[in-house]
PDB file of C-alpha atoms in Angstrom:
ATOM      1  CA  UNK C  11     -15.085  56.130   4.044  1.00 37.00           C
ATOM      2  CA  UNK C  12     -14.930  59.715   4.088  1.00 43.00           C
ATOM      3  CA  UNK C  13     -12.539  60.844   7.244  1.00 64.00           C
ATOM      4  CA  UNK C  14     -14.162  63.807   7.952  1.00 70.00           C
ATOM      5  CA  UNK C  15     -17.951  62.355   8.272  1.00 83.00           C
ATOM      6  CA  UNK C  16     -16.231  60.093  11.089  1.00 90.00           C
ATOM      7  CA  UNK C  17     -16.848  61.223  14.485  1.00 95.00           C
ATOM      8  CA  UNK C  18     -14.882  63.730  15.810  1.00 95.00           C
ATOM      9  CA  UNK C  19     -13.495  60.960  19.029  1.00 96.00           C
ATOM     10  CA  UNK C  20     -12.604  58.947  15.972  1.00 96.00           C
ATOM     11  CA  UNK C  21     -10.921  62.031  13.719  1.00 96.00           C
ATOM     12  CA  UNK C  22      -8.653  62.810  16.973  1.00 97.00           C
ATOM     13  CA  UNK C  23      -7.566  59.252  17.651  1.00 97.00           C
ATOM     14  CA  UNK C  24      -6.905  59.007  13.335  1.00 96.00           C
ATOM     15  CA  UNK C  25      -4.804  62.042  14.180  1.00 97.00           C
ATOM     16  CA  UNK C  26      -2.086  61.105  16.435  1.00 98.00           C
ATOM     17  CA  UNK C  27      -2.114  57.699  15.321  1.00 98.00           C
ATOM     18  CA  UNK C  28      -0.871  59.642  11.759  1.00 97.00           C
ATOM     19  CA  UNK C  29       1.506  61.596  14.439  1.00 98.00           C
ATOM     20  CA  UNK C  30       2.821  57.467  15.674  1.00 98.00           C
ATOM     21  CA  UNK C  31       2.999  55.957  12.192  1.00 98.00           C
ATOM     22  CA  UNK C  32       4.505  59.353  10.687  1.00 97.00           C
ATOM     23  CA  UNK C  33       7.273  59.314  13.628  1.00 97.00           C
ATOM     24  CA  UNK C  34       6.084  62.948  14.903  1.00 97.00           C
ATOM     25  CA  UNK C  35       5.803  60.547  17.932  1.00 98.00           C
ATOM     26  CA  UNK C  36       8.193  58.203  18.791  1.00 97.00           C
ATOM     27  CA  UNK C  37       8.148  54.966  21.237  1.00 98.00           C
ATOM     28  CA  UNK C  38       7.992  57.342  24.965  1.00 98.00           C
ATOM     29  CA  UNK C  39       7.681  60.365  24.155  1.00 98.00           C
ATOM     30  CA  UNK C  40       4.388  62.459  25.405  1.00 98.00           C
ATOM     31  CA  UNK C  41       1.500  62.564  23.435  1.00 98.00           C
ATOM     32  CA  UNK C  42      -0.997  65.639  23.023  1.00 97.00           C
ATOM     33  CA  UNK C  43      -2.563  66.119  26.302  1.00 96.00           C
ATOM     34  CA  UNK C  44      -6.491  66.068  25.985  1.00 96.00           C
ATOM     35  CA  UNK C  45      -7.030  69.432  26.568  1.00 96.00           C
ATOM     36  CA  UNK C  46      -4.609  70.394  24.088  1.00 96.00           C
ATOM     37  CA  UNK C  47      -5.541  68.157  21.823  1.00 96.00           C
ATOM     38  CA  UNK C  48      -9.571  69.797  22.832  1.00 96.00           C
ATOM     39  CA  UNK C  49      -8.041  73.849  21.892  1.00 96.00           C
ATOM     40  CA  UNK C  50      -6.136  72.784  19.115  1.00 93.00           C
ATOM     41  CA  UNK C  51      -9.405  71.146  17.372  1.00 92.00           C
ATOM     42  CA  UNK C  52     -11.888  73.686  19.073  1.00 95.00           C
ATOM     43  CA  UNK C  53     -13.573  70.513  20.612  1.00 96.00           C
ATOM     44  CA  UNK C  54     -15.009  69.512  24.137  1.00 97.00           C
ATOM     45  CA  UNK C  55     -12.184  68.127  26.115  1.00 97.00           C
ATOM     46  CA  UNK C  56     -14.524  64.900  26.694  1.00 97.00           C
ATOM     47  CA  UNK C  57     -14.387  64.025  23.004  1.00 97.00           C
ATOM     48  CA  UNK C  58     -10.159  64.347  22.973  1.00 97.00           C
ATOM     49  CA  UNK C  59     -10.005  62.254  26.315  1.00 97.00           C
ATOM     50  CA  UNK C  60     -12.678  59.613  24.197  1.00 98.00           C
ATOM     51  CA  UNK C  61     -10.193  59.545  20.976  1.00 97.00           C
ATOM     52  CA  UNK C  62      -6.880  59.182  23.336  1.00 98.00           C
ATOM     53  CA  UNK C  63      -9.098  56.175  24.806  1.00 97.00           C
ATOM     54  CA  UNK C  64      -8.883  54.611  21.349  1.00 98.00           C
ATOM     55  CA  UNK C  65      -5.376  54.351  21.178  1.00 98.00           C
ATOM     56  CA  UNK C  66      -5.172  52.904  24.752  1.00 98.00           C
ATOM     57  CA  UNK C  67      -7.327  50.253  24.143  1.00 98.00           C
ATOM     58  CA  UNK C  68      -5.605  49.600  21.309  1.00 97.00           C
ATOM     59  CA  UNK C  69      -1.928  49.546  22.937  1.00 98.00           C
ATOM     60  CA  UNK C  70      -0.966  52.602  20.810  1.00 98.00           C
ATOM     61  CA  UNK C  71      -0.774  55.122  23.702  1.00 98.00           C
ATOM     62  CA  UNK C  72      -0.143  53.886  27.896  1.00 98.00           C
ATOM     63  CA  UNK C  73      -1.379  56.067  30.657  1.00 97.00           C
ATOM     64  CA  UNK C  74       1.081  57.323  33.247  1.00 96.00           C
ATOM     65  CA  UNK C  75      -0.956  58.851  36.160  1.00 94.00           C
ATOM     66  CA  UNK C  76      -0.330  62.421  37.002  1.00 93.00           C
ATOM     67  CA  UNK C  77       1.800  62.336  34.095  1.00 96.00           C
ATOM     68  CA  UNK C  78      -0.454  62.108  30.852  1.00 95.00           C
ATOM     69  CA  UNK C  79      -0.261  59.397  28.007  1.00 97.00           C
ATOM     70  CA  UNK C  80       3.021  58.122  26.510  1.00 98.00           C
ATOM     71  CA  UNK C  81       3.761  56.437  23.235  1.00 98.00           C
ATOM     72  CA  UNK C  82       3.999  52.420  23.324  1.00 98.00           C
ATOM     73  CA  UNK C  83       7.605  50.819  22.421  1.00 98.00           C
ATOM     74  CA  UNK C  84       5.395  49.081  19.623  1.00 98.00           C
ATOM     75  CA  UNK C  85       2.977  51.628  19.251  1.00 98.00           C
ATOM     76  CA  UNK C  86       3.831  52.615  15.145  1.00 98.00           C
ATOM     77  CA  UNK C  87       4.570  48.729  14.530  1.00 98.00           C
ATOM     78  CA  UNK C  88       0.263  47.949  16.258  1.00 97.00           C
ATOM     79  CA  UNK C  89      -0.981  50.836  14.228  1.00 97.00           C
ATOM     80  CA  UNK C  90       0.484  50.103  10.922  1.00 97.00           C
ATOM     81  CA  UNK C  91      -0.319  46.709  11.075  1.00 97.00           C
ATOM     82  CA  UNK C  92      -3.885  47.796  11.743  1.00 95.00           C
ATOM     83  CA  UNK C  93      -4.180  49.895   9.019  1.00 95.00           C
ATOM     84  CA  UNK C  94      -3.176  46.805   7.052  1.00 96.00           C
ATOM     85  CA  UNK C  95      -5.844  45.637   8.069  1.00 96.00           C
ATOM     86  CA  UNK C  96      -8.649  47.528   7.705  1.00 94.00           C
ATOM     87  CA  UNK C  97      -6.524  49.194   4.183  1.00 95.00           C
ATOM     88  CA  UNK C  98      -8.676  47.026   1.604  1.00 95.00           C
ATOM     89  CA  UNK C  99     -12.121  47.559   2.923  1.00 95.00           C
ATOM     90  CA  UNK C 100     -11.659  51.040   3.975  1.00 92.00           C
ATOM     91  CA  UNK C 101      -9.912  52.301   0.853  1.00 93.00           C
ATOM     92  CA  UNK C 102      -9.622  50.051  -2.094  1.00 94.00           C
ATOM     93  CA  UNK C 103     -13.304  48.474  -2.148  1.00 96.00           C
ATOM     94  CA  UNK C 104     -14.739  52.168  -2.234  1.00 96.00           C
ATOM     95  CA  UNK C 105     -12.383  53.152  -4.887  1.00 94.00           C
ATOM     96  CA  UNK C 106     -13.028  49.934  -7.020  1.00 95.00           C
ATOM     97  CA  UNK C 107     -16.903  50.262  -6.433  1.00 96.00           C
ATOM     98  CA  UNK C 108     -16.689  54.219  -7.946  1.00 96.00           C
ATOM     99  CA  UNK C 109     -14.855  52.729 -10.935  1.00 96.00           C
ATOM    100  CA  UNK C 110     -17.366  50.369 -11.772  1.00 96.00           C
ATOM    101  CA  UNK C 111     -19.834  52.582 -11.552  1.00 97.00           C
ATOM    102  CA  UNK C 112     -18.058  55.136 -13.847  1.00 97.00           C
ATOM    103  CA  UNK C 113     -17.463  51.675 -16.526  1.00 97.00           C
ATOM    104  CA  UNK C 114     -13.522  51.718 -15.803  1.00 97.00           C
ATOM    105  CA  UNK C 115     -12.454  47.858 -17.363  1.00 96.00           C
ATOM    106  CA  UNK C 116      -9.278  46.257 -15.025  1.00 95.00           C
ATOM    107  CA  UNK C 117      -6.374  47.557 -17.211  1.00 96.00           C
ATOM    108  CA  UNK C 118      -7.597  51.236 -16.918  1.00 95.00           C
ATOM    109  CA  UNK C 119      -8.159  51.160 -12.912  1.00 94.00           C
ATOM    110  CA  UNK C 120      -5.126  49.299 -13.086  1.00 94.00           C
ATOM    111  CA  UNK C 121      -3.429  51.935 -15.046  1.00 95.00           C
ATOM    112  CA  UNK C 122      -4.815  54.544 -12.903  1.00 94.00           C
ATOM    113  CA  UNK C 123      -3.360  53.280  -9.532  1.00 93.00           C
ATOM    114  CA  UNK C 124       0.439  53.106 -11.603  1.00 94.00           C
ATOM    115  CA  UNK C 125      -0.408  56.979 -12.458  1.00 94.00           C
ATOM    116  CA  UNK C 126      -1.340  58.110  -9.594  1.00 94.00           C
ATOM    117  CA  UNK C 127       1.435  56.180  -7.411  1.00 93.00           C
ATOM    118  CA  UNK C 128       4.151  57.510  -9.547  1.00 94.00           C
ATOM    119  CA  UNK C 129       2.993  60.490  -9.325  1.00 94.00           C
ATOM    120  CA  UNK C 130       3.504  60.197  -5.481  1.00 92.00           C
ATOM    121  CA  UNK C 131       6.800  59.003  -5.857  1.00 90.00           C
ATOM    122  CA  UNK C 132       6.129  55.324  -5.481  1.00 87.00           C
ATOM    123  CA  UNK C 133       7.942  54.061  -8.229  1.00 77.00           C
ATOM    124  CA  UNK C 134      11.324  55.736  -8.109  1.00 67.00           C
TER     125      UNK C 134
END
């Protein structure tokens, strides 16, 4: 799934959710108003006020009236474990299905992945 083909409701919610799980934003502290969130991406404010209503509904963000939206107490813990969830159909079944195509056998994509995750620092 290519993040940037995603709506842009969705690419707004994706990016403070990165801002929760990163610890930009911690348990409640203020989040990116919508209209901020609208200038900073040069979007309607309807479609930042739609992506904040993601994260809502999903317990990541509360609303406090006349105040804005706050971060959860277990805001990083919900969206971590639903990337989790969605991790192996989102990411690794696209990335296995390009290296079948290209005629990659197991211990190559295997050997791949260890490259590219040391390479990020995973292994050290």
């Amino acid at each position: 799934m290519n993040a940037e083909s995603d709506p842009l409701f969705v690419q707004v919610a994706r990016f403070v959710e990165d801002l929760v799980v990163d610890g930009s934003l911690e348990p409640g502290q203020r989040a990116p108003s919508t209209n901020e969130l609208a200038a900073f991406h040069e979007i309607n404010p309807a479609t930042a006020r739609k992506g904040l209503g993601i994260l809502v509904d999903d317990g990541i963000l509360e609303k406090r009236r006349g105040l804005g939206m706050f971060v959860t107490p277990d805001a990083r813990e919900r969206a971590v474990q639903s990337r989790r969830e969605r991790y192996a159909g989102e990411y690794l079944a696209p990335a296995i299905d390009e290296a079948v195509r290209l005629g990659y056998d197991r211990a190559t994509l295997h050997s791949l992945i260890d490259r590219v995750a040391e390479s990020r620092g995973m292994y050290q």
